[in-house]
Coordinates of C-alpha atoms and ligand atoms in Angstrom, one line a residue:
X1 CA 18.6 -21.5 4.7
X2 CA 19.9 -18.4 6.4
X3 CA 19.7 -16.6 9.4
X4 CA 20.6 -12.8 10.4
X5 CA 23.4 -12.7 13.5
X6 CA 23.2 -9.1 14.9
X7 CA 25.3 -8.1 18.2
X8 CA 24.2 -5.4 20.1
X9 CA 25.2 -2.5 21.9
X10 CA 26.6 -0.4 18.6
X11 CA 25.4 3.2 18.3
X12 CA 23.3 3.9 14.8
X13 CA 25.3 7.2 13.4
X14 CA 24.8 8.3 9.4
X15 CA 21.9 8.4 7.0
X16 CA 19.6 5.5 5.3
X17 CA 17.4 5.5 2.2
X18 CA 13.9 4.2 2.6
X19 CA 12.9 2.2 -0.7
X20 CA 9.8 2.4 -2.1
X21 CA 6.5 1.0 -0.3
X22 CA 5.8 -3.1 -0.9
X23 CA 2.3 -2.3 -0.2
X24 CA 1.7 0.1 -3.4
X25 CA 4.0 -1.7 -5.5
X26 CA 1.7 -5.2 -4.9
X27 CA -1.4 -3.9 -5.9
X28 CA 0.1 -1.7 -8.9
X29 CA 2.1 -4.5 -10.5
X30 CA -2.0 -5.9 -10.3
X31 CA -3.6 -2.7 -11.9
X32 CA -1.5 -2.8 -15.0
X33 CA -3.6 -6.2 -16.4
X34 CA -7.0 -3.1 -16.6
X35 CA -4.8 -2.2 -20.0
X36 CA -3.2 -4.2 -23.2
X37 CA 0.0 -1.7 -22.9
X38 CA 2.9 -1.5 -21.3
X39 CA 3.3 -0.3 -17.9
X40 CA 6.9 1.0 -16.1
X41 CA 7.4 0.9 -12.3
X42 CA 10.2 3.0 -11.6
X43 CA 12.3 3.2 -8.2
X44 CA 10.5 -0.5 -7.5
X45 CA 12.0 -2.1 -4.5
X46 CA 13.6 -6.0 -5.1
X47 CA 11.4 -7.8 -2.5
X48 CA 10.7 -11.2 -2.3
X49 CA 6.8 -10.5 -2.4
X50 CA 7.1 -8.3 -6.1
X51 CA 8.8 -11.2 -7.3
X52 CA 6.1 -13.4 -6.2
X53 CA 3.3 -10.9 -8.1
X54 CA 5.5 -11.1 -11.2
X55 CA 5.6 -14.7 -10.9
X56 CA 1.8 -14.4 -10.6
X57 CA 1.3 -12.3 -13.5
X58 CA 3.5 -14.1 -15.7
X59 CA 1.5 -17.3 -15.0
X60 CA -1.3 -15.8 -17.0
X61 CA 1.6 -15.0 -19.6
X62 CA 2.2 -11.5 -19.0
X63 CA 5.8 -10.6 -20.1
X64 CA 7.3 -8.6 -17.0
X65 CA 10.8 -7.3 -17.2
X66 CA 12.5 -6.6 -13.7
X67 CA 15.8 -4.5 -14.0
X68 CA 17.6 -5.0 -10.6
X69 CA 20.5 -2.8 -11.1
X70 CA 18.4 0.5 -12.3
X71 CA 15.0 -0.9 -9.9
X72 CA 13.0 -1.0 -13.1
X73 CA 9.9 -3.4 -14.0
X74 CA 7.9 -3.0 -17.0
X75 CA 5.2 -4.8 -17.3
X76 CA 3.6 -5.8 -20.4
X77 CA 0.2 -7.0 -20.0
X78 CA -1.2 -7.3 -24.2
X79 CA -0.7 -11.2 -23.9
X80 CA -2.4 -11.8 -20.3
X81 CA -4.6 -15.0 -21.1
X82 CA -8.2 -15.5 -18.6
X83 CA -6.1 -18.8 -17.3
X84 CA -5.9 -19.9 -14.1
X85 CA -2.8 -18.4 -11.7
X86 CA -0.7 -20.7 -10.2
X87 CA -2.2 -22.0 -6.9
X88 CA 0.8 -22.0 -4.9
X89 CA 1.9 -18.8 -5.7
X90 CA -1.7 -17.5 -5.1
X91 CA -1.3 -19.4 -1.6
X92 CA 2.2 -18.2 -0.7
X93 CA 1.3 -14.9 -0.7
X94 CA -2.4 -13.4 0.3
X95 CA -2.2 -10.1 -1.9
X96 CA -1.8 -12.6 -5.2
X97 CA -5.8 -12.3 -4.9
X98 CA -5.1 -8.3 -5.9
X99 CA -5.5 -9.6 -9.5
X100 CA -9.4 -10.9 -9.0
X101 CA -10.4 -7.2 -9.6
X102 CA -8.8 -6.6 -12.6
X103 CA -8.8 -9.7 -13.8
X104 CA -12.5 -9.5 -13.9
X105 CA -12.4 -6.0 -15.0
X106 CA -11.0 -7.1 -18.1
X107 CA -12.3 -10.5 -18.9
X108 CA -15.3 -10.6 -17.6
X109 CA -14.7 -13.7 -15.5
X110 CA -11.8 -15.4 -13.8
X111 CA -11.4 -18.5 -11.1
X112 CA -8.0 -18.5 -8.8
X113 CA -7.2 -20.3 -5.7
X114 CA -8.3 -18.8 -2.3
X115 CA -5.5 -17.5 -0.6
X116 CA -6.6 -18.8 2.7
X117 CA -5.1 -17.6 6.1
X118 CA -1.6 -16.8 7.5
X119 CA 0.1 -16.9 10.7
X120 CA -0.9 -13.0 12.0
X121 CA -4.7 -14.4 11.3
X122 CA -7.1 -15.7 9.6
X123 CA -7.8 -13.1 7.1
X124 CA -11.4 -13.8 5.4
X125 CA -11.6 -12.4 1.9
X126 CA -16.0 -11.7 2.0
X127 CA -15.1 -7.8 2.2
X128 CA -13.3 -8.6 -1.6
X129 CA -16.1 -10.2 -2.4
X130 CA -19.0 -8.8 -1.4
X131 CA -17.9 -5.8 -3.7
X132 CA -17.7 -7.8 -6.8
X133 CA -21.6 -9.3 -6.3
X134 CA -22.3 -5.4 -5.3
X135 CA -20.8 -4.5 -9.1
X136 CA -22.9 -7.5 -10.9
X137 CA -20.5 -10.3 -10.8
X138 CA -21.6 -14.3 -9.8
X139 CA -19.6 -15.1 -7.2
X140 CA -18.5 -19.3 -6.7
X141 CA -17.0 -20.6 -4.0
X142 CA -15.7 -24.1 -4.3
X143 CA -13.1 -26.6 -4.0
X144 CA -11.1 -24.5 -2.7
X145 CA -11.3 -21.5 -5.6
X146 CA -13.1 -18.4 -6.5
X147 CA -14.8 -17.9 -9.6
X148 CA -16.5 -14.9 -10.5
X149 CA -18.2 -14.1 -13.8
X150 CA -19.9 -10.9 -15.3
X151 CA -20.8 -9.9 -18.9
X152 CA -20.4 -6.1 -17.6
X153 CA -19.6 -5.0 -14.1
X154 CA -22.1 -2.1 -13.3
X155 CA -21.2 1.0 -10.2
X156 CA -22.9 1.1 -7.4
X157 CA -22.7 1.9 -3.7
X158 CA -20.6 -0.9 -1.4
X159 CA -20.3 0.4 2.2
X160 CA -17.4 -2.1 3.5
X161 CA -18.1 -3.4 7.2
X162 CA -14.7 -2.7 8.1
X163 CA -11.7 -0.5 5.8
X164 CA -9.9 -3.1 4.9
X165 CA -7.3 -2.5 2.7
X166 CA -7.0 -5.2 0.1
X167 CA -10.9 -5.2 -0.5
X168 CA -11.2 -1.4 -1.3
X169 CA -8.0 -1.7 -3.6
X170 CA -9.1 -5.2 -5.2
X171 CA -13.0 -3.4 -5.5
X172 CA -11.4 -0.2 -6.8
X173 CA -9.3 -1.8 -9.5
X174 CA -12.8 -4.1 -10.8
X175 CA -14.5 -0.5 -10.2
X176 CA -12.3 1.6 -12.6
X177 CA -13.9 0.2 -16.1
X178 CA -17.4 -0.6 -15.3
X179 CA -21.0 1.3 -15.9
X180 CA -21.1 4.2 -13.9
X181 CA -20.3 5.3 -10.8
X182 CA -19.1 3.3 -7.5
X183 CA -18.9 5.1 -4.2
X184 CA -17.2 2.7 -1.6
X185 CA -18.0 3.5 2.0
X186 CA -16.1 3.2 5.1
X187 CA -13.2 2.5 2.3
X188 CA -9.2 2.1 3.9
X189 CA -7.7 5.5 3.4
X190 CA -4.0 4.1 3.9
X191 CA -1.4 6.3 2.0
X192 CA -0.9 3.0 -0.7
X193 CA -4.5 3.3 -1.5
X194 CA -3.9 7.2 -2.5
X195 CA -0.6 5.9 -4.7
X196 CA -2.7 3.2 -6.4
X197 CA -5.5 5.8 -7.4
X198 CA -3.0 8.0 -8.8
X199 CA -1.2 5.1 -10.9
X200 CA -5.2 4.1 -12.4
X201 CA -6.0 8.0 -13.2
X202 CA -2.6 8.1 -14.8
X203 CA -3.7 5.5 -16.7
X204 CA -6.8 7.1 -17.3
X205 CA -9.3 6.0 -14.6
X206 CA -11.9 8.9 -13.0
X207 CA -11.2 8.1 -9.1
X208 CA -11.4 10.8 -6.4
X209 CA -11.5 10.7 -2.9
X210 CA -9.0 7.9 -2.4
X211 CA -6.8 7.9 0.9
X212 CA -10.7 9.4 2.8
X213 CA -13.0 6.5 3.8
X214 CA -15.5 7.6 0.4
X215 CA -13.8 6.8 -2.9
X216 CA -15.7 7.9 -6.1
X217 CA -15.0 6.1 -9.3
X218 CA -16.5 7.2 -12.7
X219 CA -16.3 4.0 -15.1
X220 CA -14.3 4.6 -18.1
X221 CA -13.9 2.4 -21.6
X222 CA -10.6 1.7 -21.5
X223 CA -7.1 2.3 -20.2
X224 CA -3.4 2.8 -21.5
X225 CA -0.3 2.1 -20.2
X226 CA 2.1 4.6 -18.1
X227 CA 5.1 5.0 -15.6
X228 CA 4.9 5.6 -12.1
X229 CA 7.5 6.1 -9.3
X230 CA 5.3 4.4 -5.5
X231 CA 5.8 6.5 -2.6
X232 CA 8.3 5.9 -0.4
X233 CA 7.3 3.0 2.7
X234 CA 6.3 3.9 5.7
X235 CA 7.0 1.4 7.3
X236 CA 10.5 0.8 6.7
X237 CA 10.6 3.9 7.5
X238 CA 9.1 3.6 11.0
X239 CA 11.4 0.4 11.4
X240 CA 14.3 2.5 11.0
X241 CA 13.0 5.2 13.2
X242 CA 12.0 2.9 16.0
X243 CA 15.7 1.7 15.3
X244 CA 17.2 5.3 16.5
X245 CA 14.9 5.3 19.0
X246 CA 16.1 1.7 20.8
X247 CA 19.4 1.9 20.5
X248 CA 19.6 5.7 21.7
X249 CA 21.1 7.3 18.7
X250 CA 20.5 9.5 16.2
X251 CA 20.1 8.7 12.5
X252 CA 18.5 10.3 9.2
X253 CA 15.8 8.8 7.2
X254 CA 15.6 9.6 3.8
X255 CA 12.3 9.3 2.2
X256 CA 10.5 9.6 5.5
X257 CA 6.9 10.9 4.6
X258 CA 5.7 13.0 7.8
X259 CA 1.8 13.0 6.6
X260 CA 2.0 9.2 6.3
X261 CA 3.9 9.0 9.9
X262 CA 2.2 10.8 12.0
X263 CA 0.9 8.3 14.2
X264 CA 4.2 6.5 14.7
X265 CA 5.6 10.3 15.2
X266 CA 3.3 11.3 17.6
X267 CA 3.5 8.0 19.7
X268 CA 7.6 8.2 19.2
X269 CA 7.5 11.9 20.5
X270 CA 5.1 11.0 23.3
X271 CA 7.9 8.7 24.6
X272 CA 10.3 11.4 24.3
X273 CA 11.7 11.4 21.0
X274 CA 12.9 14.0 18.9
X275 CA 12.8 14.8 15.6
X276 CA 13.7 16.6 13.2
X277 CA 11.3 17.1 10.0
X278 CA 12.2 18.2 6.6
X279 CA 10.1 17.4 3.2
X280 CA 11.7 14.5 2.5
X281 CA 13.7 12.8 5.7
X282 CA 13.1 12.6 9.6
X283 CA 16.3 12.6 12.1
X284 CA 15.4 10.9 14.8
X285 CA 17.4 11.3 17.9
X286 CA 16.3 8.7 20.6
X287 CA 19.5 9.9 23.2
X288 CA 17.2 11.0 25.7
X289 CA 15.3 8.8 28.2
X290 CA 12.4 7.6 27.1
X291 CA 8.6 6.9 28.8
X292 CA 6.8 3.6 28.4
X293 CA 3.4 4.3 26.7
X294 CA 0.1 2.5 25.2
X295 CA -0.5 1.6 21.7
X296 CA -3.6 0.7 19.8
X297 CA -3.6 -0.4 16.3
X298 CA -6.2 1.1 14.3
X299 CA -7.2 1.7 10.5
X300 CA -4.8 4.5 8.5
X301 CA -4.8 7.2 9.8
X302 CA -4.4 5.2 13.0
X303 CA -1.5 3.1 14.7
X304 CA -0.6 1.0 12.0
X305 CA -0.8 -2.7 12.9
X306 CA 2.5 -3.3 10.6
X307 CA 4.6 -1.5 13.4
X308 CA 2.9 -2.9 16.2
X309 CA 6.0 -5.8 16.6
X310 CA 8.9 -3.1 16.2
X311 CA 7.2 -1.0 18.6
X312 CA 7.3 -4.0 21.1
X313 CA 10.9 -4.4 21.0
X314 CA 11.7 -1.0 21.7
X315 CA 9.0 -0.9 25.0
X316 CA 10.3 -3.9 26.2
X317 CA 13.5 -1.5 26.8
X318 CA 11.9 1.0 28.6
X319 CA 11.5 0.8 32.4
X320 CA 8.0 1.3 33.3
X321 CA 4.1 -0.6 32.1
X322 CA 3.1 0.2 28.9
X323 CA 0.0 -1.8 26.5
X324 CA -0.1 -2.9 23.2
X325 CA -4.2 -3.6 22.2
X326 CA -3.9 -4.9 18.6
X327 CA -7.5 -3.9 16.5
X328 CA -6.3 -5.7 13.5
X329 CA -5.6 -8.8 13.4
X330 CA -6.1 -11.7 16.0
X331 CA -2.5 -13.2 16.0
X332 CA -0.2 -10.7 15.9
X333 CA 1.5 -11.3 19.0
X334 CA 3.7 -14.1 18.2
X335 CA 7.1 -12.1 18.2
X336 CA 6.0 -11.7 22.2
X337 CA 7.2 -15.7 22.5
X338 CA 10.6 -14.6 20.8
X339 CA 11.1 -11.5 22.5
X340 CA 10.9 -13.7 26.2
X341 CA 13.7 -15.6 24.8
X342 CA 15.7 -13.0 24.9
X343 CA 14.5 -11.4 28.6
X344 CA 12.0 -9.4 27.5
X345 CA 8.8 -9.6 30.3
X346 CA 5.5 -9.4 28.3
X347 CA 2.1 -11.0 29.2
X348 CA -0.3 -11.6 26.7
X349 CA -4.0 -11.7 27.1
X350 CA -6.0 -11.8 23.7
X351 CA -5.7 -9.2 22.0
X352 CA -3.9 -6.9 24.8
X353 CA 0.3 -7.7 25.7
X354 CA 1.3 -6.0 29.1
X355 CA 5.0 -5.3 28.8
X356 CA 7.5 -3.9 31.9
X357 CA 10.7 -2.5 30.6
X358 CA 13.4 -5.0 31.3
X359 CA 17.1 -3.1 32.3
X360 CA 18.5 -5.3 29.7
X361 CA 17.4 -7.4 26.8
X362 CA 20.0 -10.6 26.0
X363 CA 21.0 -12.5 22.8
X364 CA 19.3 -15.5 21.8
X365 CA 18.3 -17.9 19.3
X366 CA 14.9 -16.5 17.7
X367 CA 12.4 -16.9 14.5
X368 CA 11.1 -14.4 12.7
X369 CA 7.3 -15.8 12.9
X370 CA 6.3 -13.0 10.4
X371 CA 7.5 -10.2 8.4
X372 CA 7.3 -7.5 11.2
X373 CA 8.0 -9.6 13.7
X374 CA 11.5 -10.2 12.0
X375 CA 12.5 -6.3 11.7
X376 CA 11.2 -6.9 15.1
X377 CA 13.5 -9.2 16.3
X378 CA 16.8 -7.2 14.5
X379 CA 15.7 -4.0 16.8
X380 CA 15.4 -6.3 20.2
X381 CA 19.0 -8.2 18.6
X382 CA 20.5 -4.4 18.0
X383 CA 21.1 -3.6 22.0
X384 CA 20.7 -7.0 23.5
X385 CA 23.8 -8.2 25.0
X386 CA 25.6 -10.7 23.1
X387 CA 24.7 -12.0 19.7
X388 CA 21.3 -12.6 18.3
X389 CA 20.4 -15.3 15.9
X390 CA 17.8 -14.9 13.8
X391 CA 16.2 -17.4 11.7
X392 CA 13.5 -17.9 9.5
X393 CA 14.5 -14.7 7.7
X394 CA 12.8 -15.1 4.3
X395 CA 9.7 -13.4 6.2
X396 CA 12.2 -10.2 6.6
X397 CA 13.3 -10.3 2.9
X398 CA 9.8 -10.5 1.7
X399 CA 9.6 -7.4 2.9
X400 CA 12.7 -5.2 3.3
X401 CA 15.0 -4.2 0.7
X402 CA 18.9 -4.9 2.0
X403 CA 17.8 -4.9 5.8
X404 CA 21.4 -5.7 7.1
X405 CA 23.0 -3.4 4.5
X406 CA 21.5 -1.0 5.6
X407 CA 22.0 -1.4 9.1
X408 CA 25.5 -2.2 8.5
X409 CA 25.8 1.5 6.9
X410 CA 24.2 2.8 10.2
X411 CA 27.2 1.0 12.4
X412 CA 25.2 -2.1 13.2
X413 CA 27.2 -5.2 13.6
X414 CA 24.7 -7.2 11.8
X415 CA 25.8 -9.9 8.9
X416 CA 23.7 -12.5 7.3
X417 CA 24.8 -16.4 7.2
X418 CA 23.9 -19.4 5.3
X419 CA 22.8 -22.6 7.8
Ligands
LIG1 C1 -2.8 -5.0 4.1 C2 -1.3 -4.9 4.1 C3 -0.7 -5.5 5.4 C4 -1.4 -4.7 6.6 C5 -2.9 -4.7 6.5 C6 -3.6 -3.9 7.6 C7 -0.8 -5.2 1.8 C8 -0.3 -6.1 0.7 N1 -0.8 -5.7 3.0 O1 -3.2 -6.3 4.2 O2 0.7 -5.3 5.4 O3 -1.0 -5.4 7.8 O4 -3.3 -4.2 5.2 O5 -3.1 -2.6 7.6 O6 -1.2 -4.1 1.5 N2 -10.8 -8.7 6.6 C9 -12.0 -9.3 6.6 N3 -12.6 -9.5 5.4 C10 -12.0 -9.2 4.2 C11 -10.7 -8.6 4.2 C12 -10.2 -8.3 5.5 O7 -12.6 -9.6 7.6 O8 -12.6 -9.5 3.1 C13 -10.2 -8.4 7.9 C14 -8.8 -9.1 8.0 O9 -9.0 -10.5 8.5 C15 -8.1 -8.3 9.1 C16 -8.6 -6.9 8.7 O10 -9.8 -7.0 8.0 O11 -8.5 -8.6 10.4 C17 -7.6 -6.1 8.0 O12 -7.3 -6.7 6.7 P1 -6.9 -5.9 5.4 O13 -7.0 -4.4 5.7 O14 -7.7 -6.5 4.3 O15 -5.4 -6.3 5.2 P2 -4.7 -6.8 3.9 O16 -5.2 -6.0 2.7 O17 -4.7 -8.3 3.9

């Protein structure tokens, strides 16, 4: 086991590259089973969680490549078999399901575990699918599995209750080879989305309208293989930002999209941030003294959800009231507990946490409950006084490439230790 030991008060000086975004890489590593060819991710990031989707893949015998020194996976998919994935990767991580789609794309049928909940939430998968029975498939489930069968998925229309992410991706993907046309409705318009539609028409899919809330999709026969370099993420991107931001310095952040950022920009500016926006990097200067404010997670283009906990640490900081109301999901407050620990004064009811700015957060011994929360807790741990331990850190690396590295370029005093 390991934990992260950070110890605060250095300023954050220099420049950090963002790596490439988890959340397109999942679901493209997924596409590349819709064709028999190879497929080349370039610029991937080495994250726990693409491991795990290799490991996924290569349970139904693909042969996948990963090439940490150049950040290269090539995936070849001409062997997949219709077998069943491995449970307990399918249960470790939730967006192992992003192979249902294609995998019924191309076989017509497939059975895999149900991924069940996590700790941010119980995370139903009817959204996933009600869009396969909407595109002709017999949906099962049973015994703790999904099994879906269809001689030939057929388009239609799918309105989704609510845009969730994985279903329009997992619907798209199934979508991309069957009869005719699919229009999904009130689909998720996150960035990733976009990056995924632009990876399947590469490959020779008919999708427009991905990253609005309608997505068109003309069924073609058949798809070949290509390259593709994911957007940059967001959200390590917003992580490091917030990062400039609490510890009152100023940093660059290369690979900073401003289009996918605006709402963590205009939140950060509303606080009294500045920054500084070229095409491809944000400096963010966080010197000046900043305002408490209110946050709501919403749906892309809203507040995303995934920077909810990072945002916490940082307005626990600042004197004054501000509210967090998290829209997403129903248990995404469980870095509050850990940031207490450490003095920070936040009151939780339901979905709303009420935070006062405390002068002066203080080291402690904390968990990182979830992914987020983690980065989280290395923000709260970068100006607390004293040392912050941080445990249960194989949540951050699923999800950040380097984290302390990178922070260590900045000036952090941060190292990792083995427990
Ligand atoms: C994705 C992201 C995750 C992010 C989330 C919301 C990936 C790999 N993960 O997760 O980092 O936090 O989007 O931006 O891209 N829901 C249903 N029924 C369904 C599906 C979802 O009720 O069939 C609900 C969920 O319980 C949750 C909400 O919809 O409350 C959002 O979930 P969704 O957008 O599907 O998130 P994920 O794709 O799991």
């Amino acid at each position: 086991m390991e934990k992260i030991v950070v110890k605060g008060g250095n300023k954050l000086s220099g420049e950090v590259n963002v790596s490439s975004a988890k959340n397109s890489v999942l679901p493209i590593i997924a596409a590349s089973i819709l064709c028999a060819d190879k497929c080349t991710l370039e610029n991937a990031p080495m994250l726990e969680d693409v491991f795990v989707i290799c490991d996924v893949l290569k349970s139904i015998s693909c042969n996948i490549s990963i090439d940490k020194q150049s950040n290269r996976i090539v995936i070849d998919t001409s062997d997949v078999t219709c077998s069943e994935a491995s449970s307990d990767l399918v249960k470790k991580m939730r967006a192992s399901f992003l192979i249902m789609g294609p995998m019924i794309a191309r076989f017509g049928k497939f059975k895999i575990s149900l991924p069940g909940g996590c700790n941010i939430g119980t995370r139903p998968i009817d959204l996933h699918l009600k869009g396969f029975t909407a595109l002709g498939a017999e949906v099962n489930v049973g015994h703790g599995f999904v099994e879906a069968k269809a001689n030939r998925l057929i388009g239609n229309k799918i309105y989704l209750d609510f845009p969730s992410v994985g279903a329009t991706e997992n619907i798209m993907m199934a979508a991309v080879t069957a009869e005719g046309e699919t229009i999904i409705e009130n689909a998720a318009a996150e960035p990733e989305i976009e990056d995924l539609a632009v990876f399947l028409n590469k490959m020779g899919a008919k999708i427009t309208g991905a990253g609005t809330d309608t997505i068109r999709i003309i069924g073609v026969k058949k798809l070949k293989g290509t390259t593709h370099k994911p957007i940059y993420d967001r959200i390590e991107a917003g992580t490091f930002m917030v990062a400039a931001a609490i510890s009152k310095s100023k940093i660059r952040i290369n690979g900073a999209n401003e289009e996918h950022l605006k709402p963590v920009i205009a939140k950060l500016t509303e606080m009294g941030v500045i920054m500084e926006i070229a095409e491809d990097s944000i400096i963010v200067d966080g010197s000046k003294n900043l305002k408490p404010i209110d946050i709501k997670t919403m749906p892309y283009p809203g507040f995303p959800t995934d920077m909810q906990a990072q945002m916490m640490s940082l307005l626990c900081c600042i004197q004054g009231t501000s509210v967090i109301t998290e829209t997403i999901f129903e248990n995404r407050f469980m870095h509050a507990q850990e940031l207490k620990r450490m003095g920070a004064n936040i009151k939780i009811d339901g979905r709303t946490a009420v935070i006062e700015g405390v002068e002066r957060l203080t080291g402690a011994e904390v968990k990182a409950t979830d992914l987020r929360a983690g980065a989280a807790l290395i923000l709260a741990g970068l100006v607390a006084e004293g040392t912050t331990e941080i445990g249960d850190i194989y949540h951050i690396d699923r999800g950040y490439v380097s984290i302390e590295e990178k922070f260590k370029r900045l000036g952090a005093e941060i190292y990792r230790i083995k427990i």
